[in-house]
Amino acid sequence: MIMFSFGGLELVGITAAEAENPEKNIPKATNQVIYRILIFYVGALIVLFSLSPWQQITADTSPFVTVFDSLKSFQFTLFGKTIYATSLIANVLNLIVLTAALSVYNSSVYSNSRMLYGLASQGNAPKFLNKLSKNHVPVNAILVSALFAAICVVINKIMPQDALEILMSLVVSSLIINWVMITVTHFYFKKDKVRRDIKTKFPSFLFPISNYICILFLVTVLVIMWITGMKVPVELIPIWMVLLYLSYLLVKRNKSKQ
């Protein structure tokens, strides 16, 4: 669940290609992500566990709503009906959660469309994804991203009990692959810069030890997932890798023909 929740942090780097001043804005955005995690994620957990035992928090209801509903205080009467302020707060929190979900969807569509457009521009994805609107928006790439979101909605409708687990398994598998590939790619990128005595604007902390630590951490996560019963995401990784490799061979063959 935590791996699933933190998925997408790497998307900050995608904005570097379109940022007006990446040397200044990207480090600022990265630091803000860390601060927001500490405030809204860790801070929220501290508040929750201060108000309610963690054993009473279940997956069936929102923990925020449960906590505030249990605090039947600050009541007032409106039109002859007793209203609890804590219940109003719980409803506001539900609205905030829904807004946050919409924000996540928005960032996902943005990142997906930009990646698809970039792949199409390089000849690594179908050409129709390379189309831009008058406002320079990759329309077809956005439509494809929206289509997959619609498929997720259909899956949730058909099998509501299993939809979350299935989609989380797919996401966690792709996240592990994504982060490992980023780490390995960065290792060879940085190694080449060091060999040519080129100093990058974003120095890597404890290179190359930090790369090894990152990969070791991700492998440890996989081991923990396997031990705790989440075997499906781990088993999907080699399948994903085979599909990616076959796709690479197909694209490479098409390029050679051209």
XYZ file of N, CA, C and O in Angstrom, residues 9 11 15-16 24 31 33 41 50 60 69 110 123 140 151 159 167 177 181 188 201 203 221 225:
96
model
N 6.330 9.832 -7.482
C 7.273 10.868 -7.053
C 8.310 11.165 -8.130
O 8.796 12.290 -8.246
N 7.834 11.488 -11.132
C 7.276 12.316 -12.206
C 7.723 13.772 -12.114
O 7.574 14.526 -13.082
N 8.903 16.968 -15.545
C 8.624 18.389 -15.778
C 9.879 19.183 -16.112
O 9.782 20.335 -16.524
N 11.057 18.588 -15.930
C 12.310 19.308 -16.212
C 12.387 19.742 -17.668
O 12.949 20.799 -17.987
N 16.520 25.825 -11.022
C 15.963 26.405 -9.800
C 14.681 25.707 -9.360
O 14.498 25.420 -8.165
N 12.190 19.288 -3.047
C 12.190 19.552 -1.606
C 10.767 19.717 -1.076
O 10.451 19.272 0.037
N 8.131 18.231 -2.179
C 7.534 16.893 -2.081
C 7.876 16.264 -0.730
O 7.012 15.690 -0.053
N 1.354 13.386 5.265
C 1.315 11.924 5.396
C 1.703 11.509 6.816
O 0.895 10.961 7.556
N -3.190 9.651 17.540
C -3.348 10.363 18.809
C -4.800 10.371 19.257
O -5.096 10.446 20.450
N -12.497 -0.503 5.595
C -13.849 -0.318 5.064
C -14.294 1.143 5.058
O -15.157 1.529 4.277
N -16.116 11.175 13.535
C -17.458 10.722 13.909
C -17.504 10.237 15.353
O -18.544 10.308 16.023
N -1.269 14.003 -17.278
C -0.218 14.912 -17.774
C 1.069 14.151 -18.064
O 1.643 14.261 -19.162
N 10.207 7.831 -32.196
C 9.935 6.669 -33.028
C 9.763 5.389 -32.241
O 9.811 4.288 -32.810
N -3.983 13.106 -28.791
C -4.146 11.654 -28.899
C -3.531 10.929 -27.705
O -4.067 9.923 -27.226
N -10.873 2.043 -18.570
C -10.789 0.587 -18.375
C -10.745 0.252 -16.885
O -11.373 -0.713 -16.428
N -15.771 -6.080 -11.036
C -15.304 -6.812 -9.851
C -14.849 -5.840 -8.763
O -13.654 -5.666 -8.542
N -5.356 -3.727 -9.545
C -4.725 -2.504 -10.056
C -3.487 -2.144 -9.246
O -2.486 -1.686 -9.808
N 9.971 -1.761 -11.408
C 10.731 -1.759 -12.659
C 11.191 -0.343 -12.995
O 12.350 -0.111 -13.360
N 15.086 0.880 -13.136
C 15.623 1.352 -14.417
C 16.150 2.777 -14.303
O 17.168 3.118 -14.905
N 24.851 4.702 -15.048
C 25.680 4.756 -16.258
C 25.826 6.180 -16.787
O 26.866 6.556 -17.335
N 24.931 19.712 -13.054
C 24.347 20.766 -12.220
C 23.631 20.201 -10.999
O 23.395 20.914 -10.032
N 24.396 17.457 -8.451
C 25.319 16.435 -7.937
C 24.578 15.314 -7.224
O 23.577 15.548 -6.544
N 12.203 -4.585 -0.538
C 10.753 -4.393 -0.596
C 10.091 -5.586 -1.275
O 9.058 -6.090 -0.823
N 7.371 -8.117 0.349
C 6.086 -8.355 -0.308
C 5.837 -9.852 -0.492
O 4.730 -10.346 -0.283
